[in-house]
PDB file of C-alpha atoms and ligand atoms in Angstrom:
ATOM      1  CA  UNK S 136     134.693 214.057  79.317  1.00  0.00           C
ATOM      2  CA  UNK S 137     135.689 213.982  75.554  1.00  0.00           C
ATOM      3  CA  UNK S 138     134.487 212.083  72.348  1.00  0.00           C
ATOM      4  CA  UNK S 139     137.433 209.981  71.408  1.00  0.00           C
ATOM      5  CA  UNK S 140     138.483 209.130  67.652  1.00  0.00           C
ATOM      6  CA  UNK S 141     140.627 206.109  66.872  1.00  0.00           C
ATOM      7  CA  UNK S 142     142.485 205.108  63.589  1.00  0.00           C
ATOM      8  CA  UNK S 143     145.216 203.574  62.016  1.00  0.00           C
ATOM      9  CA  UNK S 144     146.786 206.747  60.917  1.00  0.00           C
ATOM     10  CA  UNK S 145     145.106 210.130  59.455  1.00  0.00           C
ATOM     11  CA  UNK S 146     142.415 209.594  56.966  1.00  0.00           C
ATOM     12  CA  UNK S 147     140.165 209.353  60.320  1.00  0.00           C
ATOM     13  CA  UNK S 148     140.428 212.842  60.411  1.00  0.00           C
ATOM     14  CA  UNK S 149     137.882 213.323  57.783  1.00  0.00           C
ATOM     15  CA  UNK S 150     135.313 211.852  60.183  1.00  0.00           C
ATOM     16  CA  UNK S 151     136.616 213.970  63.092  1.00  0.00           C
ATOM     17  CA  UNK S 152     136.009 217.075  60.659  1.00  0.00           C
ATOM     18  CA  UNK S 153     132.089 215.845  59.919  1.00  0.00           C
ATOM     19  CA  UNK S 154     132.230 215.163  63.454  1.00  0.00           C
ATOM     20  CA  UNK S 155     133.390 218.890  64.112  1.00  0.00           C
ATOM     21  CA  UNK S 156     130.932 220.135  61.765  1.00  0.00           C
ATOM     22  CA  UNK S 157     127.989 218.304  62.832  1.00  0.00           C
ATOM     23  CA  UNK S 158     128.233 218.899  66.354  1.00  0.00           C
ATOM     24  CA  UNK S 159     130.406 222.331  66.476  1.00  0.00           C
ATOM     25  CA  UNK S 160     131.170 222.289  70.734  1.00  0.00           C
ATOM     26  CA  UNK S 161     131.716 218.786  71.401  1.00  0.00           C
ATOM     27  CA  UNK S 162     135.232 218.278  73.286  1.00  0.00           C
ATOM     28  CA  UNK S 163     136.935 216.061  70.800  1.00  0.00           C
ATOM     29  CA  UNK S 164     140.367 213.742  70.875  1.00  0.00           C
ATOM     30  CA  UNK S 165     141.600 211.849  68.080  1.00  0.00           C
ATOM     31  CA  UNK S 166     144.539 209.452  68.403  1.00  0.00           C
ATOM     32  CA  UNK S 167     146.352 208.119  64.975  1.00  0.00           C
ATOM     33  CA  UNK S 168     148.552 204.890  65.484  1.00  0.00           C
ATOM     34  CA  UNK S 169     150.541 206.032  62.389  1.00  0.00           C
ATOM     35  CA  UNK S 170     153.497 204.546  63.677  1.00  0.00           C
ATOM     36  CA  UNK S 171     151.605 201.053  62.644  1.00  0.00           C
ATOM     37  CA  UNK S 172     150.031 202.455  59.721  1.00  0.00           C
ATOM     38  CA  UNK S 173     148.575 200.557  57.504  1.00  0.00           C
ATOM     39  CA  UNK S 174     146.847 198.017  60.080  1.00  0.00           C
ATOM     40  CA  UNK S 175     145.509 196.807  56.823  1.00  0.00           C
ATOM     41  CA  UNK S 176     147.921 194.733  55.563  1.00  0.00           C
ATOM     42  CA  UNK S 177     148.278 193.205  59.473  1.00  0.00           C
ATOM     43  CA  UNK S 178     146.840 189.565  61.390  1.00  0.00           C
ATOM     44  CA  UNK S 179     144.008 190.083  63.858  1.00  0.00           C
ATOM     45  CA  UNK S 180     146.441 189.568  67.097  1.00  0.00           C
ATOM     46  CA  UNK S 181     148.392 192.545  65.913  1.00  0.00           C
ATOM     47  CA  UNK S 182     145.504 194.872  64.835  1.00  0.00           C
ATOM     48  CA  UNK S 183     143.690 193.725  68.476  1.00  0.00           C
ATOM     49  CA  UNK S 184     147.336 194.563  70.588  1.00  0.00           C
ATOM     50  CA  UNK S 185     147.879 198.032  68.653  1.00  0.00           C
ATOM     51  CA  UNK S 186     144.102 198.885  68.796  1.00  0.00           C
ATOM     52  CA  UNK S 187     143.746 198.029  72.599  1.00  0.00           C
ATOM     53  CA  UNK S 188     146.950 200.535  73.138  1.00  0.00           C
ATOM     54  CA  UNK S 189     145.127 202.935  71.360  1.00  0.00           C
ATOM     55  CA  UNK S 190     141.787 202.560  72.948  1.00  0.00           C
ATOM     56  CA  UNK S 191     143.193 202.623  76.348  1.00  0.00           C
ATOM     57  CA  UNK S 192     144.890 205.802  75.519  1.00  0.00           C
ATOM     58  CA  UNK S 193     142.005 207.754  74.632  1.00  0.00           C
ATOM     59  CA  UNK S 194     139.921 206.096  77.625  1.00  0.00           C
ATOM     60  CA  UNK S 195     143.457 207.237  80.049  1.00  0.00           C
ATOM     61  CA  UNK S 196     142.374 210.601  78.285  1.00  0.00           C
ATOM     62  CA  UNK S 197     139.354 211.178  79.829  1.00  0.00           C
ATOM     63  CA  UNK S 198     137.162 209.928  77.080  1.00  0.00           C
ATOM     64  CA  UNK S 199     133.644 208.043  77.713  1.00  0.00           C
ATOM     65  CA  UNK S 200     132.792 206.966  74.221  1.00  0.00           C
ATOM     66  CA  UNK S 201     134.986 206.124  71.318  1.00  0.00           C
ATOM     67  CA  UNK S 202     134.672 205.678  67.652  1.00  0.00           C
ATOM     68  CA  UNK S 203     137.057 203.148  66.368  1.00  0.00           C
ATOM     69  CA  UNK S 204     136.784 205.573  62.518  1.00  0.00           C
ATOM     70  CA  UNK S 205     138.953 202.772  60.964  1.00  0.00           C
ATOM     71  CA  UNK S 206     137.245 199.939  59.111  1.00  0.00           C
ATOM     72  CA  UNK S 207     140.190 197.917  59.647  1.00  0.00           C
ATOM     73  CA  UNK S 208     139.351 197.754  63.376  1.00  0.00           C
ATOM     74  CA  UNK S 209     135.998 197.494  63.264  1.00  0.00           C
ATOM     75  CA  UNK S 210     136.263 194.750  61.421  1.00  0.00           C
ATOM     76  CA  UNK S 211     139.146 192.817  63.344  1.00  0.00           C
ATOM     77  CA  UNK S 212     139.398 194.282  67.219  1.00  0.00           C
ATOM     78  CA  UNK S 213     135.874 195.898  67.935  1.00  0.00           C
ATOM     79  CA  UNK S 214     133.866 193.000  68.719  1.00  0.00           C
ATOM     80  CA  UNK S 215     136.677 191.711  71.443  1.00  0.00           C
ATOM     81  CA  UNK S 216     137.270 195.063  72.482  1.00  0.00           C
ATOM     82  CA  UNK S 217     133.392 195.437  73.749  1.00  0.00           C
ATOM     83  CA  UNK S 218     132.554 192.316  74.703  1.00  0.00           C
ATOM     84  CA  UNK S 219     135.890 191.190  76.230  1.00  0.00           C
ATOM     85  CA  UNK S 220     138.052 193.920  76.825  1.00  0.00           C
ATOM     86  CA  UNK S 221     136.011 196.117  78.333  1.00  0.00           C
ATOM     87  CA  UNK S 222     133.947 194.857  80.605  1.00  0.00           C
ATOM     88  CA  UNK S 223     137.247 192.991  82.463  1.00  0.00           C
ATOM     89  CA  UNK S 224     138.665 196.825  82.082  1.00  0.00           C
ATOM     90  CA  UNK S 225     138.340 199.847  84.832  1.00  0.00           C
ATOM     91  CA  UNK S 226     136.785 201.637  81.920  1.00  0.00           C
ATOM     92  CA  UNK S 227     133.784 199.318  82.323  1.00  0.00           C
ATOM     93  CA  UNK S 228     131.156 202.344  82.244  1.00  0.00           C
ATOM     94  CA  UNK S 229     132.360 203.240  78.484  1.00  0.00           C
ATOM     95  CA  UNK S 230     131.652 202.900  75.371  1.00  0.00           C
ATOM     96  CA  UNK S 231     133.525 202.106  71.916  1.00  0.00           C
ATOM     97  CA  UNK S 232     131.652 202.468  68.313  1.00  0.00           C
ATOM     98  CA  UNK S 233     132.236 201.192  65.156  1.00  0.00           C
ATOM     99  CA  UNK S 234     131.395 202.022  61.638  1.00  0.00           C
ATOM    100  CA  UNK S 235     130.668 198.941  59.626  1.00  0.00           C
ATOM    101  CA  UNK S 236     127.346 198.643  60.712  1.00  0.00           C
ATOM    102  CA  UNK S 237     125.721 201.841  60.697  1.00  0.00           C
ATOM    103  CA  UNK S 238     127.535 202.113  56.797  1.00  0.00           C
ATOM    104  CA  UNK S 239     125.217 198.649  55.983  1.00  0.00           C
ATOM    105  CA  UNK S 240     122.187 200.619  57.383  1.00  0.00           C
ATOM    106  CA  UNK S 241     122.670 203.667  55.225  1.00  0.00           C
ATOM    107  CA  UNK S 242     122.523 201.490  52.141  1.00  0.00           C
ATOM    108  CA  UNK S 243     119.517 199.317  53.200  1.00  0.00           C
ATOM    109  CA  UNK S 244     117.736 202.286  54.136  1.00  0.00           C
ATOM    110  CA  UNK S 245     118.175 203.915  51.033  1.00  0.00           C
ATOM    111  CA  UNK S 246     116.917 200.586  49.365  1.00  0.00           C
ATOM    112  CA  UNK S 247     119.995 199.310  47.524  1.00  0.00           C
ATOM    113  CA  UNK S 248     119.857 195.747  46.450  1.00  0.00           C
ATOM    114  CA  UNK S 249     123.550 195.758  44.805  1.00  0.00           C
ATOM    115  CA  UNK S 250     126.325 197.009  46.684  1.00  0.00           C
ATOM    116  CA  UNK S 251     129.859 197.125  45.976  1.00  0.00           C
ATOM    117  CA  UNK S 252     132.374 198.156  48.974  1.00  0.00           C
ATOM    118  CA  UNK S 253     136.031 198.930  48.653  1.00  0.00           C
ATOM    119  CA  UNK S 254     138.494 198.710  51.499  1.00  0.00           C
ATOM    120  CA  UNK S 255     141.430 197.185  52.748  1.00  0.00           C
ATOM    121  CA  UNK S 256     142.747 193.609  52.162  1.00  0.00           C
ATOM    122  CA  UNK S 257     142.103 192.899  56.048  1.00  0.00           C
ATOM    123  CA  UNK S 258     138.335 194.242  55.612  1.00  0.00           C
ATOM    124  CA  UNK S 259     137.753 192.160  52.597  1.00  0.00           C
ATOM    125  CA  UNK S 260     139.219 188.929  53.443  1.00  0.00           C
ATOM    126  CA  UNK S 261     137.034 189.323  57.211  1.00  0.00           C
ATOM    127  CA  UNK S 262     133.822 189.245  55.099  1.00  0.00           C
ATOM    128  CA  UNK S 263     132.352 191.543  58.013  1.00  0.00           C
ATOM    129  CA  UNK S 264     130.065 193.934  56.103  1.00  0.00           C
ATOM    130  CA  UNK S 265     128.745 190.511  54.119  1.00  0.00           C
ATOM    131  CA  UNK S 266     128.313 189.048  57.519  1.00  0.00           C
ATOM    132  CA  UNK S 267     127.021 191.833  59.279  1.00  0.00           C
ATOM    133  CA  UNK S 268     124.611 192.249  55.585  1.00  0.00           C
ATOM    134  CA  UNK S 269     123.410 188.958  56.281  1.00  0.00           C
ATOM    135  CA  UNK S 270     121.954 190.130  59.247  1.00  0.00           C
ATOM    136  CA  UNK S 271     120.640 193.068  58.622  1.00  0.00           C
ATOM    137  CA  UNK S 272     118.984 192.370  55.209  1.00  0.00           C
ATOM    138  CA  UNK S 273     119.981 188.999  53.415  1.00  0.00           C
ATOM    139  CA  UNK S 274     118.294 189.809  49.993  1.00  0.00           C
ATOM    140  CA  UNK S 275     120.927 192.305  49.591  1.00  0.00           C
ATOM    141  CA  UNK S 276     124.042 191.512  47.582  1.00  0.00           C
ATOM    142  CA  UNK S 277     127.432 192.891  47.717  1.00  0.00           C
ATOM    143  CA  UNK S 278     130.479 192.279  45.453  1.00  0.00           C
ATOM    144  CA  UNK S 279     134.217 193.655  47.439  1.00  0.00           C
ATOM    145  CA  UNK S 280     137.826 194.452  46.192  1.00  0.00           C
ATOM    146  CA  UNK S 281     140.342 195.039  48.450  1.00  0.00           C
ATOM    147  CA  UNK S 282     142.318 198.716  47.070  1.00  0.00           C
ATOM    148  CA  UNK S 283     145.264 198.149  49.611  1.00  0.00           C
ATOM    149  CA  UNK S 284     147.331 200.622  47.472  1.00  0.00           C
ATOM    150  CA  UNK S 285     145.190 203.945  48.160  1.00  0.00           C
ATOM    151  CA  UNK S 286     146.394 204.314  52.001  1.00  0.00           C
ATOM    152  CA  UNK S 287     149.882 204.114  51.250  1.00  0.00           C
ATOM    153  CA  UNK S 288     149.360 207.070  48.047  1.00  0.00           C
ATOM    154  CA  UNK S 289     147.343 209.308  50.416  1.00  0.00           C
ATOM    155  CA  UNK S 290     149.716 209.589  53.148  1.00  0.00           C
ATOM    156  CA  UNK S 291     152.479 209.745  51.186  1.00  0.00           C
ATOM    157  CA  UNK S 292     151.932 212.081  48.320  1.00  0.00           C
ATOM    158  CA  UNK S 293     150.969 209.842  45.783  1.00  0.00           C
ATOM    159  CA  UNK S 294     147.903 211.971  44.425  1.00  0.00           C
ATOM    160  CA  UNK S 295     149.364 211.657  40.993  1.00  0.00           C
ATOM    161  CA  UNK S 296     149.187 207.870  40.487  1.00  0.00           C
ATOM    162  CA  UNK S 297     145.588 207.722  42.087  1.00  0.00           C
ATOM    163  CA  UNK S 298     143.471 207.981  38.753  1.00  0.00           C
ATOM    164  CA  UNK S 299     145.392 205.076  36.716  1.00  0.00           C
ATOM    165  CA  UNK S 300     145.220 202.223  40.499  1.00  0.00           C
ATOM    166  CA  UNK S 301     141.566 203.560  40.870  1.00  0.00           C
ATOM    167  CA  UNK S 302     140.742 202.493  37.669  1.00  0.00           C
ATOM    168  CA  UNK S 303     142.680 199.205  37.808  1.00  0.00           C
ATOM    169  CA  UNK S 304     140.282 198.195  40.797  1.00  0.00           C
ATOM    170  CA  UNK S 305     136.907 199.578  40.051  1.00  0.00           C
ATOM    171  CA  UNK S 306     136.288 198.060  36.748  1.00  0.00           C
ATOM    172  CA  UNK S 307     135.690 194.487  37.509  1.00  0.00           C
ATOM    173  CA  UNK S 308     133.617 195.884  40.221  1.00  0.00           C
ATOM    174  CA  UNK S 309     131.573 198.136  38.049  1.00  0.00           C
ATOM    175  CA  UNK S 310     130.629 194.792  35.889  1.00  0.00           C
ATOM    176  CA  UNK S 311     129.034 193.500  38.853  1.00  0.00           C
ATOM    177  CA  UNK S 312     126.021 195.987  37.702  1.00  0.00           C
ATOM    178  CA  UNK S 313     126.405 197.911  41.491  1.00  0.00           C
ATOM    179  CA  UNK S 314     123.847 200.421  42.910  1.00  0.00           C
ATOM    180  CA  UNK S 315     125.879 202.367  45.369  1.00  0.00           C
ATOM    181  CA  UNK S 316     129.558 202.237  45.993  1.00  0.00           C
ATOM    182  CA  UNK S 317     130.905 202.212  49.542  1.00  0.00           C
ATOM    183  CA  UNK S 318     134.197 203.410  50.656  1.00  0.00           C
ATOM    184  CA  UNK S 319     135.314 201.058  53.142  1.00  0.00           C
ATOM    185  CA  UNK S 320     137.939 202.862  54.042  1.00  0.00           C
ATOM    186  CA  UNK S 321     139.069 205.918  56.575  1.00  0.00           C
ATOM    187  CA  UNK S 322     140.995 207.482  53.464  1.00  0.00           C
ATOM    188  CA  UNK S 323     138.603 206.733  50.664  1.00  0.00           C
ATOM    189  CA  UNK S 324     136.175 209.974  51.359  1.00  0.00           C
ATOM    190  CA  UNK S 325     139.608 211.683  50.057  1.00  0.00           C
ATOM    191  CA  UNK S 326     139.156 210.057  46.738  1.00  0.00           C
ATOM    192  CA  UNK S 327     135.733 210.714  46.401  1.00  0.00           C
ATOM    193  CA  UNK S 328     135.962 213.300  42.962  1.00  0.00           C
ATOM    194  CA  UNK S 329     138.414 210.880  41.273  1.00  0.00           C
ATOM    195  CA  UNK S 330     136.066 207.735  42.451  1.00  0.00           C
ATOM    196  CA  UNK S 331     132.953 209.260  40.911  1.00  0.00           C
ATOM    197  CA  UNK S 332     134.595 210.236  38.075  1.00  0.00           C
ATOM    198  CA  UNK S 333     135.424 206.742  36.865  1.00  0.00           C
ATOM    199  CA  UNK S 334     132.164 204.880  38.595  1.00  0.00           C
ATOM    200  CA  UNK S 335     129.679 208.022  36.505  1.00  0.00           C
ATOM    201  CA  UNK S 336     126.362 209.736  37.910  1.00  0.00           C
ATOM    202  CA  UNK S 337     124.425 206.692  37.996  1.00  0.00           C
ATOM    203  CA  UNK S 338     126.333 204.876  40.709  1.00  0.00           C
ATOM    204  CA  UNK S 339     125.210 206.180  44.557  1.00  0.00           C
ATOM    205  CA  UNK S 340     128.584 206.980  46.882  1.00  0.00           C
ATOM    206  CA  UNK S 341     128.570 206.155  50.741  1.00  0.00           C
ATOM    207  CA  UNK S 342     131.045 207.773  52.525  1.00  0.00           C
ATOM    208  CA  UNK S 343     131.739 207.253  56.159  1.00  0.00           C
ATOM    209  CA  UNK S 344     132.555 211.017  56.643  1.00  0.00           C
ATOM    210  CA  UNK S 345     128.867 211.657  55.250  1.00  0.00           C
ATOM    211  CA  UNK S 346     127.033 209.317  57.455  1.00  0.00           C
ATOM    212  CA  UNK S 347     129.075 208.594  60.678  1.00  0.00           C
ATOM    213  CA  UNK S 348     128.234 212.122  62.118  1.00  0.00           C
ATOM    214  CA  UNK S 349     124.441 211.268  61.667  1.00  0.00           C
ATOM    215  CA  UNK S 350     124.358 208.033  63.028  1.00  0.00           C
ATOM    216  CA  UNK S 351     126.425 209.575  66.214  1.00  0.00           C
ATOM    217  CA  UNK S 352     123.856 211.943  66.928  1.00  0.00           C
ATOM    218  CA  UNK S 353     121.059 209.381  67.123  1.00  0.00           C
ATOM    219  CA  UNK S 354     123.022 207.484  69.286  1.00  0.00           C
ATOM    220  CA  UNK S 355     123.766 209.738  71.398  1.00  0.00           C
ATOM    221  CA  UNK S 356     119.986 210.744  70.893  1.00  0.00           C
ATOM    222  CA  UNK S 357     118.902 206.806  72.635  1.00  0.00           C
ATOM    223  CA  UNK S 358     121.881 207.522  75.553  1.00  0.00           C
ATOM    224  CA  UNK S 359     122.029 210.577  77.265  1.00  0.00           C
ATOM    225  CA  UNK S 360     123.599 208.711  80.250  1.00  0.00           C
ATOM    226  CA  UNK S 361     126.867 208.776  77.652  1.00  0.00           C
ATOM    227  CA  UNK S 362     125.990 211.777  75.760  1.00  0.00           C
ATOM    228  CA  UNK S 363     125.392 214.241  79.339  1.00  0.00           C
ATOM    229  CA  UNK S 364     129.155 213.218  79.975  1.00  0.00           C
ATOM    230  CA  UNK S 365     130.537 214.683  77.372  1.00  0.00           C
ATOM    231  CA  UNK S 366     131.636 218.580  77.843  1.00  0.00           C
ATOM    232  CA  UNK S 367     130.910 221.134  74.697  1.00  0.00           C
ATOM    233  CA  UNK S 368     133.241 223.159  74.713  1.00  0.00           C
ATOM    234  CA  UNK S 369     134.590 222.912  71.256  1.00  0.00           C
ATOM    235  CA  UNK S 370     137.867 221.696  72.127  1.00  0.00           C
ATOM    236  CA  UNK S 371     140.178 219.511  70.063  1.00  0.00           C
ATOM    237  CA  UNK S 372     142.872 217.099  70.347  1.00  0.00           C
ATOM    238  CA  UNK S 373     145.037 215.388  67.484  1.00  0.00           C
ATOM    239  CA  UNK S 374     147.463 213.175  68.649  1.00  0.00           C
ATOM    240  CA  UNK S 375     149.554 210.486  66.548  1.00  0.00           C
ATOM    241  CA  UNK S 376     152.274 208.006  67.440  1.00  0.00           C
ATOM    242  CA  UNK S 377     154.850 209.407  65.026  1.00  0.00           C
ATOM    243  CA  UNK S 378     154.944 212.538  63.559  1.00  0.00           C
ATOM    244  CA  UNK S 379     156.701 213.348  60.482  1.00  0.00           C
ATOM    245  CA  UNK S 380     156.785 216.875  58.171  1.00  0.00           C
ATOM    246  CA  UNK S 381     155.122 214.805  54.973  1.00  0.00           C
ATOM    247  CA  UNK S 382     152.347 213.311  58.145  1.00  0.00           C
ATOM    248  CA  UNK S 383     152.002 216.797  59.304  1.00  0.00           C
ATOM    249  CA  UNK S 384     151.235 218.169  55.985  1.00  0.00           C
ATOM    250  CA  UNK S 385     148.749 214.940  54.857  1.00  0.00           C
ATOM    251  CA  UNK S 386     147.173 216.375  57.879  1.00  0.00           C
ATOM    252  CA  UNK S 387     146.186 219.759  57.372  1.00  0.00           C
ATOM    253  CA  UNK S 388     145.263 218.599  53.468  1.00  0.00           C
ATOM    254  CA  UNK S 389     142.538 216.004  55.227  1.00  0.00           C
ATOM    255  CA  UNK S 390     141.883 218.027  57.727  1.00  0.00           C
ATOM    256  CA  UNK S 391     141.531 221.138  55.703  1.00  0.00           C
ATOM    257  CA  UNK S 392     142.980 223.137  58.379  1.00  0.00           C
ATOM    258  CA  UNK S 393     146.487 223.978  60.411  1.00  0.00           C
ATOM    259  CA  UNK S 394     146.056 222.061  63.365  1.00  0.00           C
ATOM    260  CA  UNK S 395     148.451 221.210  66.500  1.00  0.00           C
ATOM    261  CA  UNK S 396     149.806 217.997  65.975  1.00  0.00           C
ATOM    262  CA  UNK S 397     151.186 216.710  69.336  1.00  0.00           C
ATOM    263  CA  UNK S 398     152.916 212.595  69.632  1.00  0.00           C
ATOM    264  CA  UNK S 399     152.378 210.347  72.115  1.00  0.00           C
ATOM    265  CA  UNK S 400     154.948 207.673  72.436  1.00  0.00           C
ATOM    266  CA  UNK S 401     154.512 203.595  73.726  1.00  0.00           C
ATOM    267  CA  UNK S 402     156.156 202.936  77.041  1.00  0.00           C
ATOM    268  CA  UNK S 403     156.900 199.484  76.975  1.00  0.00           C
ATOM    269  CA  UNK S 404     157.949 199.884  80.753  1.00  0.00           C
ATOM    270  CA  UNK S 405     155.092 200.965  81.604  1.00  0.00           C
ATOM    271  CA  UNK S 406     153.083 199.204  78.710  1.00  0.00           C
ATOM    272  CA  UNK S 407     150.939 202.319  77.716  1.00  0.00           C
ATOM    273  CA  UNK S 408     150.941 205.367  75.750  1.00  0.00           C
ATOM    274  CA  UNK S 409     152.610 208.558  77.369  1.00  0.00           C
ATOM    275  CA  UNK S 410     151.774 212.248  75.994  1.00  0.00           C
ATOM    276  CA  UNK S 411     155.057 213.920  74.519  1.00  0.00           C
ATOM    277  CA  UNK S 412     157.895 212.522  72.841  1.00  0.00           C
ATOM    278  CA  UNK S 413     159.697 210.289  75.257  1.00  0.00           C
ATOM    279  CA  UNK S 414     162.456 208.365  72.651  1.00  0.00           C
TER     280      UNK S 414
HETATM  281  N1  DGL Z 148     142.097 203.114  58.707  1.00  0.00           N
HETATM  282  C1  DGL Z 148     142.121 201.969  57.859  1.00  0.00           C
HETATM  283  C2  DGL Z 148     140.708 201.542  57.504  1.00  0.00           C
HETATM  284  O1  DGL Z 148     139.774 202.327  57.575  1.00  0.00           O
HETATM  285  C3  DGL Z 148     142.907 202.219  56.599  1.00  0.00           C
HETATM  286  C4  DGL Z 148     144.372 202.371  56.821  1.00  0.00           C
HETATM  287  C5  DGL Z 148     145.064 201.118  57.308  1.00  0.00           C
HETATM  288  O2  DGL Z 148     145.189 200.132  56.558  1.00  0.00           O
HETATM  289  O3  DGL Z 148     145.472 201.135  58.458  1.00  0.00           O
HETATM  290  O4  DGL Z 148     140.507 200.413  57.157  1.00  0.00           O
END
């Protein structure tokens, strides 16, 4: 069986390349609803529906564990998802990860009192990772801003206008007298030379790409049942729901490598994803 990777679009691939890195044989398959891209900008019903299409793609895909990469998700869809979805599902036996809380842990660990998070409007107005915080460690503080223009630049091309937008939404944060930074955000790790460059040396980074790969291991560590499934045998997967030259080409820049890009398209007859380009 395969580790699945779910996002909204492409700036998951930076966590499938950690992934890759970090555990060089795993059988991997990543699945990028860019047709829907950005989910955050979207209501909870919608980001559930197109999430649970996605999900049950990868599962139909021979996958036993999933992580949803996308912040968006794991902040709207992944609590249903596990404690609804699946077990009513044939995929009952499987698994589906998120990222918000094992991000929160990271910073606790390290002993931040002050945290600042950027990520998408949806992310921010759900207050998860304050939520979540208050759970994990209420003494700690955290001041958000949603940056909902930084998806749209980095899949389209819009490197050039990153540095002035950046700016324009880190400096009220950076009054807030932050610790660490986190990038809330699939697509943020892709920012993270301009983002230091305006937040300075003394200001800590956490980026998802840097920590998720970790955090799988030691789960995988505590269940072998789920880890034993998967095969290593270092094969990979991308698959999106619409493909385009300029997606192709944000693709290889994240992923830092030519890779096979193959579509799957939505059957609403049959009310699932089908491999291959159906329209
Ligand atoms: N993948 C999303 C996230 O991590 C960002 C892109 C989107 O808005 O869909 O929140």
């Amino acid at each position: 069986m395969k580790l699945g990777i779910f996002d909204s679009g492409l700036g998951g691939l930076l966590i499938a390349k950690s992934i890759r890195e970090h555990l060089p044989d795993i059988d991997i398959i990543y699945f990028g609803d860019t047709l829907h891209l950005p989910y955050g900008n979207r209501s909870k019903e919608t980001i559930y529906e197109y999430s649970k299409r996605g999900i049950e793609f990868l599962f139909a895909q021979d996958c036993n564990l999933i992580i949803t990469a996308c912040n968006t998700v794991s902040a709207s869809a992944l609590r249903t998802l596990q404690q609804e979805y699946l077990p009513a599902s044939q995929y009952s036996d499987r698994r589906i990860l998120g990222v918000v809380v094992p991000t929160l842990e990271c910073a606790r660990d390290d002993g931040y009192k002050r945290l600042g998070l950027i990520a998408t409007n949806y992310t921010v107005h759900s207050n998860v990772y304050e939520e979540e915080l208050q759970k994990l460690e209420p003494d700690i503080q955290i001041f958000q801003a949603q940056t909902p223009l930084l998806v749209p630049l980095i899949e389209h091309e819009g490197m050039p206008w990153v540095p002035s937008v950046l700016e324009h939404y880190l400096r009220p944060l950076l009054s807030n007298d932050i610790e660490c930074l986190i990038l809330g955000c699939t697509h943020y790790p892709f920012l993270k030379d301009e983002i230091r460059r305006i937040i300075g040396g003394d200001i800590a980074l956490i980026t998802q790409d840097e920590i998720i790969p970790q955090k799988l291991k030691e789960y995988l560590d505590r269940h072998p049942e789920m880890s034993e499934k998967i095969t290593h045998q270092g094969r990979e997967e991308f698959l999106v729901s619409d493909i385009t030259d300029s997606y192709k080409k944000t693709a290889y820049k994240i992923y830092g490598d030519v890779i096979d890009i193959e579509q799957a398209c939505f059957s609403m007859k049959q009310n699932h994803y089908i491999r291959g380009n159906t329209k």
